[in-house]
Amino acid sequence: MSPLPVVSPEQSEQWDRLAESAGIELMTLMEVAGRGAATVIAARFPELLAGGVLVATGTGNNGGDGWVIARALHRLDLPVWVAALTGTGSTLQLRASALAQQEGVRLVAPDGPWPAVALIVDAILGTGARGAPRAAAAALVERINDLGLPVVSIDGPTGVDMLTGASHGASIRARLSVTFGGPRRGHLLARDETGDLIVIDIGHPPPMPEWPALMTDLVAAATLPRFHASDHKGVRGRVVVVGGDAGMSGAIRLAGRAAFGGGAGLVFAATSRVTADALVAAEPDLQVRTHSIEGAPSDELRALVTQADALVIGPGLGRGPGKREFVHALVRNARAVVIDADALVAFAGALPELRAAVQDRFAVLTPHPGEFRALFPHLAGEMELDPWAAAASASDEAGCVVLLKGVPTVVAATGKAIWTLAAGNPGLATGGSGDILSGLVGALLGQHLDPVAAASTGAQILGRAAELAARRTTARGLRPMDVVAALPDLWRTWEALLRVRSIPRPPVLLELERPLTT
């Protein structure tokens, strides 16, 4: 299956126009969307359907989807009512409403008495809605919220902007959201409000290749380098991790462990004397080398980096005079490099120097939002509202791959489609998670994946391992070491996924659970 697109409202509208150009009637898309959503609702909430369903509809095409859902449930002799906002409806909404009412679907007033029901379907406002809901829609949303019943939102929760994920005024907090063709950006920016997300196929033509794509387990598992019976440590990648200033030995330790967990054959830790002594005792797997980690690198350290397949620089590197010179020199000696943490901060206010350092190198920058602001202050505002555009602009300016960490994580490279990563949970919001990510990406670069594939696959590995670990330890109590410990379970899961593909369940294309938060 081709990767699913992550679309903006404008791209969603463009997709519908592409369907029309291909000869697919929009009414057909609406009918398929509504019936597909009804199928998902029946499968997810079978015990609630007999208790009655209230479908809240607006006047736009999202409301039309709601009327189709109501008609589909009515045909199954299930108790279903529609609370419809008044006003001039779209052409498709009026057609769907007329068909449903002709078949006997019952209508109730948004502000009148409602029957007792067990489930609400929110089809009030769709992908294209902007700003706070108008008074009538807001009143309907507030009445739904007061009921405290499970809500299934169609396309997206009413009141949540499907471009920015922001909530405007009254908004729905859905148990489940059902959307069509691919996730909307707002779904991935507002995971709490979206709830579980199910994407269904309604027959759109293929998406535009330049649209951002969602990384999935299947794509990542297929991207992983395969091992062979004849492999030895020299062909599995030689990774050098540089960092670990005084008091920060944990960062380089985590990055080194993650590099081994990601399949590297040899992992060297180049660090300060005090950290080296601790690493020798704590991490016998690492090849520990003592070097100064500021100023001009020694010839021995340059040679170590030159001979490596990948360099990871920054975990626990420390800040201060001489760090930028040190990082620049080592990057120029590396074949492929992950620049993380303090190594990124070293170039704050010196973006041209960073671009010069990574020129003609396979390079990945892995900033979290604070590091991104330090490197690209003029893009900080854009990052808050549109991480896809911010990461793409940053990649153009830096001349290399940018992995912008966040919810979601975005991987951008000039001239290539953007990858979007939705795996993970709040357990990753701890010191050390970024060090694990840099080690994983370094291991994949060391196995000669291209930088985009290494960055996007490494981020999916981190997120999915965190999800597995949180099931064992809880998200609240998750530690970075727990994530590394979950890697073997992830490898076995992905190997099974490649050997035995799960049985498709049309029209479902994707199921994305709300992140575990406890």
XYZ file of C-alpha atoms in Angstrom:
518
model
C 0.000 0.000 0.000
C 1.298 3.463 -0.873
C 1.935 5.834 2.045
C -1.122 7.795 3.120
C -0.999 11.558 2.608
C -1.305 14.006 5.487
C -3.398 16.761 3.968
C -4.321 20.345 4.719
C -7.899 21.514 4.195
C -6.857 23.073 0.900
C -5.304 19.819 -0.273
C -8.445 17.956 0.792
C -10.508 20.245 -1.435
C -7.998 19.779 -4.244
C -8.327 16.003 -3.853
C -12.080 16.259 -4.322
C -11.524 18.326 -7.469
C -9.107 15.695 -8.769
C -11.820 13.102 -8.186
C -14.324 15.159 -10.164
C -11.807 15.548 -12.990
C -11.385 11.770 -12.990
C -15.147 11.328 -13.440
C -15.996 10.484 -9.823
C -19.131 12.293 -8.719
C -18.893 14.112 -5.390
C -22.244 12.643 -4.373
C -20.699 9.225 -4.890
C -17.802 10.159 -2.627
C -20.251 11.376 0.015
C -22.314 8.193 -0.185
C -19.209 5.998 0.105
C -17.847 8.146 2.937
C -21.037 7.998 4.953
C -21.559 4.278 4.487
C -17.909 3.574 5.270
C -18.154 5.634 8.444
C -21.340 3.773 9.424
C -19.480 0.481 8.965
C -16.683 1.685 11.253
C -19.127 2.941 13.874
C -21.008 -0.358 13.911
C -17.760 -2.315 14.261
C -16.353 -0.073 17.004
C -19.499 0.473 19.109
C -21.818 -2.525 18.543
C -23.017 -2.549 22.143
C -24.099 1.124 21.959
C -26.069 1.072 18.718
C -29.169 -0.545 20.211
C -29.282 2.290 22.757
C -29.815 4.819 20.001
C -27.665 7.175 17.938
C -28.013 10.936 17.554
C -26.344 12.400 14.464
C -25.674 16.146 14.754
C -25.380 17.706 11.304
C -24.366 21.057 9.903
C -25.341 22.653 6.619
C -22.189 21.813 4.693
C -20.939 18.632 3.068
C -19.864 17.286 6.452
C -23.507 17.433 7.434
C -24.306 15.524 4.249
C -21.962 12.756 5.397
C -23.915 12.665 8.647
C -27.231 12.228 6.836
C -25.782 9.308 4.850
C -24.613 7.709 8.116
C -28.073 8.140 9.606
C -29.704 6.571 6.561
C -27.283 3.621 6.635
C -28.004 2.957 10.335
C -31.735 3.427 9.814
C -31.725 0.696 7.172
C -30.450 -1.667 9.842
C -33.523 -0.869 11.957
C -31.390 0.891 14.534
C -32.861 3.822 16.472
C -31.320 6.929 14.942
C -32.224 10.616 14.985
C -30.707 13.676 13.306
C -30.330 17.034 15.052
C -29.788 19.333 12.077
C -28.752 22.965 12.117
C -31.055 25.181 10.116
C -29.885 27.362 7.253
C -29.062 27.131 3.597
C -27.442 23.779 3.004
C -24.901 22.851 0.350
C -26.246 21.098 -2.725
C -24.880 17.732 -1.612
C -26.111 18.163 1.946
C -29.643 18.924 0.725
C -29.654 15.834 -1.499
C -28.391 13.578 1.299
C -30.917 15.059 3.740
C -33.815 14.566 1.366
C -32.899 10.929 0.675
C -32.609 10.132 4.385
C -35.897 11.783 5.337
C -37.716 10.110 2.452
C -36.650 6.778 3.951
C -37.953 7.738 7.381
C -34.933 9.038 9.263
C -36.327 11.117 12.105
C -35.437 14.767 12.646
C -35.209 16.521 16.018
C -34.548 20.183 16.734
C -31.044 21.090 17.966
C -32.589 23.018 20.862
C -35.658 20.830 21.400
C -36.264 17.598 23.310
C -33.918 14.759 22.411
C -34.544 11.058 22.834
C -32.309 9.025 25.111
C -29.344 7.749 23.090
C -26.028 5.997 23.789
C -23.833 7.444 21.043
C -23.379 10.812 19.309
C -22.106 11.327 15.770
C -20.611 14.788 15.221
C -21.079 15.835 11.591
C -21.481 19.549 12.261
C -18.365 21.137 10.761
C -15.802 19.514 8.486
C -12.238 19.926 7.308
C -12.750 23.337 5.755
C -14.177 25.075 8.850
C -12.193 28.040 10.181
C -12.407 29.951 13.426
C -14.885 29.544 16.242
C -18.213 27.838 15.412
C -21.100 30.245 14.924
C -23.636 30.636 17.697
C -26.024 27.870 16.611
C -23.225 25.371 16.013
C -21.512 26.330 19.285
C -24.764 25.808 21.197
C -25.150 22.357 19.617
C -21.558 21.472 20.529
C -22.065 22.572 24.127
C -25.245 20.530 24.413
C -23.418 17.458 23.096
C -20.568 18.016 25.558
C -23.027 18.305 28.435
C -24.371 14.811 27.681
C -21.024 13.190 28.410
C -21.648 10.433 25.848
C -19.076 8.886 23.484
C -18.755 11.019 20.347
C -17.654 9.926 16.875
C -16.514 12.923 14.835
C -16.724 12.767 11.050
C -13.698 14.265 9.305
C -12.636 15.969 12.533
C -14.010 17.222 15.851
C -16.166 20.311 15.411
C -14.359 23.391 16.715
C -10.876 21.983 16.049
C -9.057 23.592 13.115
C -7.964 20.813 10.762
C -5.038 22.927 9.556
C -3.490 24.015 12.858
C -5.087 21.706 15.435
C -6.182 24.737 17.460
C -9.537 24.686 19.267
C -11.714 27.730 18.743
C -14.405 28.350 21.327
C -16.744 25.413 21.837
C -15.230 22.184 20.545
C -15.812 18.452 20.577
C -13.468 16.016 22.307
C -14.063 12.858 20.283
C -13.714 9.261 21.367
C -13.134 8.412 17.692
C -12.617 10.434 14.520
C -13.293 8.981 11.073
C -11.776 10.672 8.056
C -11.307 9.922 4.385
C -8.266 9.112 2.249
C -5.624 10.308 4.693
C -5.210 12.088 8.040
C -5.709 15.834 8.178
C -2.929 17.897 9.706
C -5.197 18.909 12.571
C -5.712 15.288 13.572
C -2.013 14.878 14.276
C -1.650 18.260 15.976
C -4.667 17.718 18.266
C -4.383 14.082 19.319
C -6.348 14.519 22.558
C -9.339 16.082 20.805
C -9.199 13.682 17.848
C -9.249 10.525 19.963
C -8.602 7.333 18.037
C -8.365 8.026 14.307
C -9.597 5.757 11.531
C -8.934 6.593 7.889
C -11.155 4.957 5.286
C -10.901 4.708 1.529
C -13.730 6.361 -0.399
C -12.312 6.103 -3.904
C -10.209 9.239 -4.364
C -7.589 9.119 -7.126
C -3.955 8.800 -5.961
C -2.761 11.808 -3.925
C -0.271 14.298 -5.270
C 3.269 12.952 -4.740
C 4.507 16.182 -3.138
C 1.986 16.057 -0.284
C 3.385 15.036 3.127
C 3.103 11.309 3.841
C 2.482 9.398 7.066
C 5.173 6.970 8.183
C 3.766 3.589 9.204
C 5.170 0.383 10.652
C 4.931 -1.365 7.304
C 6.902 1.337 5.492
C 9.523 1.507 8.248
C 9.877 -2.269 8.532
C 10.386 -2.561 4.777
C 13.018 0.221 4.906
C 15.189 -1.401 7.581
C 18.454 -2.804 6.203
C 18.341 -6.600 6.109
C 21.001 -8.684 7.804
C 22.627 -11.649 6.081
C 24.109 -14.844 7.485
C 27.589 -13.779 6.386
C 27.473 -10.342 8.023
C 30.223 -9.283 10.422
C 30.679 -6.212 12.589
C 32.454 -4.348 9.816
C 29.450 -4.403 7.482
C 26.815 -3.555 10.088
C 28.076 -0.024 10.500
C 30.762 1.722 12.508
C 29.236 4.583 14.530
C 31.127 7.205 16.539
C 29.178 9.091 19.212
C 30.807 12.293 20.478
C 29.647 14.118 23.609
C 29.300 13.419 27.306
C 30.829 16.467 28.960
C 31.267 16.400 32.745
C 27.958 15.575 34.444
C 26.300 14.476 31.195
C 27.505 10.928 30.744
C 23.906 9.672 30.526
C 23.333 11.348 27.164
C 26.220 9.686 25.356
C 25.460 6.414 27.133
C 21.865 6.426 25.845
C 22.935 7.352 22.314
C 25.503 4.557 22.288
C 23.040 1.981 23.614
C 20.482 3.054 21.017
C 23.030 2.752 18.215
C 23.681 -0.840 19.251
C 19.943 -1.422 19.641
C 19.476 -0.125 16.103
C 21.850 -2.725 14.702
C 25.254 -1.020 14.538
C 28.244 -3.367 14.460
C 30.722 -1.153 16.308
C 29.950 1.862 18.477
C 32.693 4.193 19.680
C 32.141 6.798 22.390
C 34.515 9.745 22.168
C 34.202 11.715 25.385
C 35.877 13.577 28.221
C 38.112 11.832 30.750
C 35.643 11.869 33.636
C 32.845 10.478 31.453
C 35.133 7.905 29.845
C 35.923 6.375 33.230
C 32.196 6.011 33.978
C 31.409 4.543 30.552
C 34.122 1.920 30.706
C 32.554 0.556 33.876
C 28.889 0.936 32.844
C 28.911 0.113 29.128
C 31.373 -2.646 28.199
C 29.843 -2.842 24.700
C 31.124 0.630 23.828
C 34.614 1.282 22.495
C 35.478 4.254 24.717
C 38.026 6.847 23.597
C 39.140 9.836 25.666
C 39.457 13.146 23.831
C 38.979 16.825 24.436
C 35.525 17.770 23.173
C 36.084 21.451 22.431
C 38.415 23.494 20.298
C 40.362 21.820 17.504
C 39.895 18.020 17.503
C 42.954 15.850 17.857
C 44.335 14.020 14.841
C 43.357 10.717 16.473
C 39.727 11.795 16.838
C 39.612 13.093 13.270
C 40.933 9.739 12.060
C 38.348 7.846 14.124
C 35.541 9.901 12.581
C 36.959 9.599 9.070
C 37.001 5.806 9.335
C 33.430 5.639 10.673
C 30.283 5.059 8.655
C 28.378 7.609 10.736
C 29.015 10.275 13.350
C 26.547 11.229 16.081
C 27.591 14.484 17.699
C 25.902 16.482 20.408
C 24.471 14.261 23.191
C 25.802 15.830 26.391
C 28.437 17.772 24.443
C 28.088 20.825 26.670
C 28.124 24.469 25.734
C 30.817 27.093 25.773
C 33.718 28.524 23.800
C 35.278 26.199 21.282
C 32.269 23.936 20.749
C 31.330 25.338 17.331
C 34.905 24.979 16.035
C 35.020 21.431 17.388
C 31.720 20.361 15.809
C 32.473 22.011 12.476
C 35.826 20.246 12.181
C 34.456 16.791 12.988
C 31.454 17.140 10.691
C 33.807 17.977 7.822
C 35.590 14.663 8.508
C 32.407 12.569 8.589
C 30.784 10.619 5.767
C 27.354 10.859 7.397
C 26.374 12.726 10.543
C 23.567 13.279 13.026
C 23.845 16.717 14.643
C 21.855 16.856 17.856
C 21.413 18.716 21.129
C 24.385 20.909 22.139
C 25.996 20.501 18.734
C 22.967 22.248 17.233
C 22.967 25.013 19.831
C 26.642 25.656 19.035
C 25.514 27.089 15.684
C 22.872 29.446 17.083
C 23.250 32.698 15.167
C 25.701 31.034 12.770
C 23.495 29.199 10.286
C 25.858 29.865 7.330
C 28.620 28.054 9.229
C 26.343 25.082 9.810
C 25.429 24.977 6.136
C 29.130 25.069 5.234
C 29.872 22.242 7.673
C 27.256 19.858 6.244
C 27.900 20.696 2.603
C 28.440 17.515 0.560
C 27.690 15.383 3.626
C 24.824 13.048 4.451
C 23.561 15.082 7.387
C 20.508 15.018 9.648
C 19.660 17.760 12.133
C 17.392 16.646 14.996
C 16.167 19.773 16.800
C 13.435 19.876 19.395
C 11.371 23.108 19.323
C 13.770 25.023 21.594
C 16.807 24.100 19.499
C 14.854 24.881 16.343
C 14.120 28.390 17.651
C 17.805 28.903 18.436
C 18.873 27.878 14.927
C 15.974 29.306 12.938
C 14.478 32.146 15.021
C 12.718 33.618 11.986
C 10.803 30.332 11.553
C 9.748 29.966 15.200
C 6.253 31.371 14.687
C 5.666 29.209 11.639
C 6.799 26.119 13.554
C 3.953 26.559 16.060
C 1.232 26.583 13.387
C 2.760 24.686 10.467
C 5.688 22.412 11.388
C 5.661 20.986 7.851
C 6.422 24.354 6.242
C 8.867 25.274 9.015
C 10.840 22.042 8.632
C 10.875 22.380 4.841
C 12.162 25.965 5.032
C 14.777 24.974 7.599
C 15.967 22.133 5.393
C 16.337 24.501 2.449
C 18.321 26.959 4.554
C 20.554 24.377 6.251
C 21.156 22.329 3.122
C 20.415 18.987 4.776
C 17.672 16.843 6.283
C 15.789 18.375 9.221
C 13.989 16.121 11.702
C 11.797 18.505 13.710
C 10.740 16.703 16.871
C 7.245 17.285 18.215
C 3.629 16.158 17.972
C 3.814 15.241 15.192
C 7.477 14.863 14.221
C 8.303 16.066 10.710
C 11.197 15.035 8.453
C 11.965 17.367 5.547
C 14.559 17.490 2.790
C 14.765 19.820 -0.183
C 13.054 18.384 -3.250
C 11.507 15.423 -1.422
C 8.112 14.716 0.066
C 7.851 15.391 3.795
C 7.444 12.465 6.170
C 5.132 12.808 9.157
C 5.584 10.700 12.303
C 2.630 10.130 14.627
C 4.048 7.284 16.742
C 4.898 7.869 20.397
C 3.369 9.096 23.641
C 4.037 11.642 26.415
C 6.455 9.192 28.004
C 8.984 10.462 25.455
C 8.777 13.931 26.997
C 11.808 13.138 29.160
C 15.461 14.015 29.037
C 17.291 11.336 27.059
C 14.655 10.487 24.448
C 16.403 12.685 21.899
C 19.700 10.933 22.621
C 18.076 7.596 21.822
C 16.717 9.020 18.579
C 20.127 10.310 17.519
C 21.685 6.914 18.221
C 19.020 5.112 16.188
C 19.368 7.477 13.235
C 23.148 7.183 13.456
C 22.921 3.387 13.323
C 20.736 3.549 10.206
C 23.057 6.052 8.537
C 25.918 3.710 9.413
C 24.077 0.937 7.572
C 23.986 3.271 4.561
C 20.350 4.272 4.496
C 19.904 7.654 2.854
C 19.399 10.497 5.361
C 15.643 10.901 4.787
C 15.027 7.175 5.211
C 17.322 7.004 8.265
C 15.643 9.982 9.940
C 12.041 8.970 9.284
C 12.583 5.296 10.077
C 14.559 6.155 13.218
C 11.753 8.392 14.448
C 9.165 5.668 13.821
C 11.344 3.187 15.735
C 11.570 5.552 18.703
C 7.834 6.205 18.787
C 6.743 2.616 18.406
C 9.270 1.338 20.946
C 7.932 3.939 23.369
C 4.403 2.683 22.782
C 5.454 -0.903 23.486
C 7.391 0.159 26.577
C 4.493 2.247 27.930
C 2.207 -0.791 27.816
C 4.660 -2.484 30.143
C 5.669 0.418 32.392
C 2.982 3.118 31.769
C 3.585 6.391 29.936
C 3.854 8.241 33.226
C 6.687 6.079 34.504
C 8.474 5.609 31.173
C 12.256 6.103 31.199
C 14.538 6.316 28.158
C 16.213 3.032 29.104
C 12.762 1.377 28.938
C 12.472 2.470 25.326
C 15.829 0.918 24.422
C 14.781 -2.259 26.235
C 11.637 -2.452 24.083
C 13.562 -2.501 20.791
C 13.814 -6.326 20.595
C 10.032 -6.597 20.908
C 9.658 -4.070 18.104
C 12.047 -5.954 15.816
C 10.101 -9.173 16.351
C 6.818 -7.379 15.702
C 8.083 -5.859 12.467
C 9.609 -9.130 11.276
C 6.236 -10.813 11.780
C 4.554 -7.926 9.943
C 6.775 -8.492 6.897
C 6.334 -12.255 6.955
C 2.567 -12.317 7.455
C 0.703 -9.242 6.319
C -2.377 -8.483 8.370
C -5.684 -9.137 6.623
C -7.050 -5.914 5.063
C -10.418 -4.726 6.332
C -11.840 -2.497 3.595
C -12.596 0.348 3.649
C -10.209 0.923 6.598
C -6.782 2.193 5.518
C -5.353 3.165 8.905
C -6.139 2.918 12.599
C -4.215 5.300 14.835
C -4.876 5.029 18.553
C -4.907 8.029 20.848
C -1.480 8.090 22.569
C -1.325 6.353 25.937
C -1.139 9.089 28.564
C -1.222 7.157 31.845
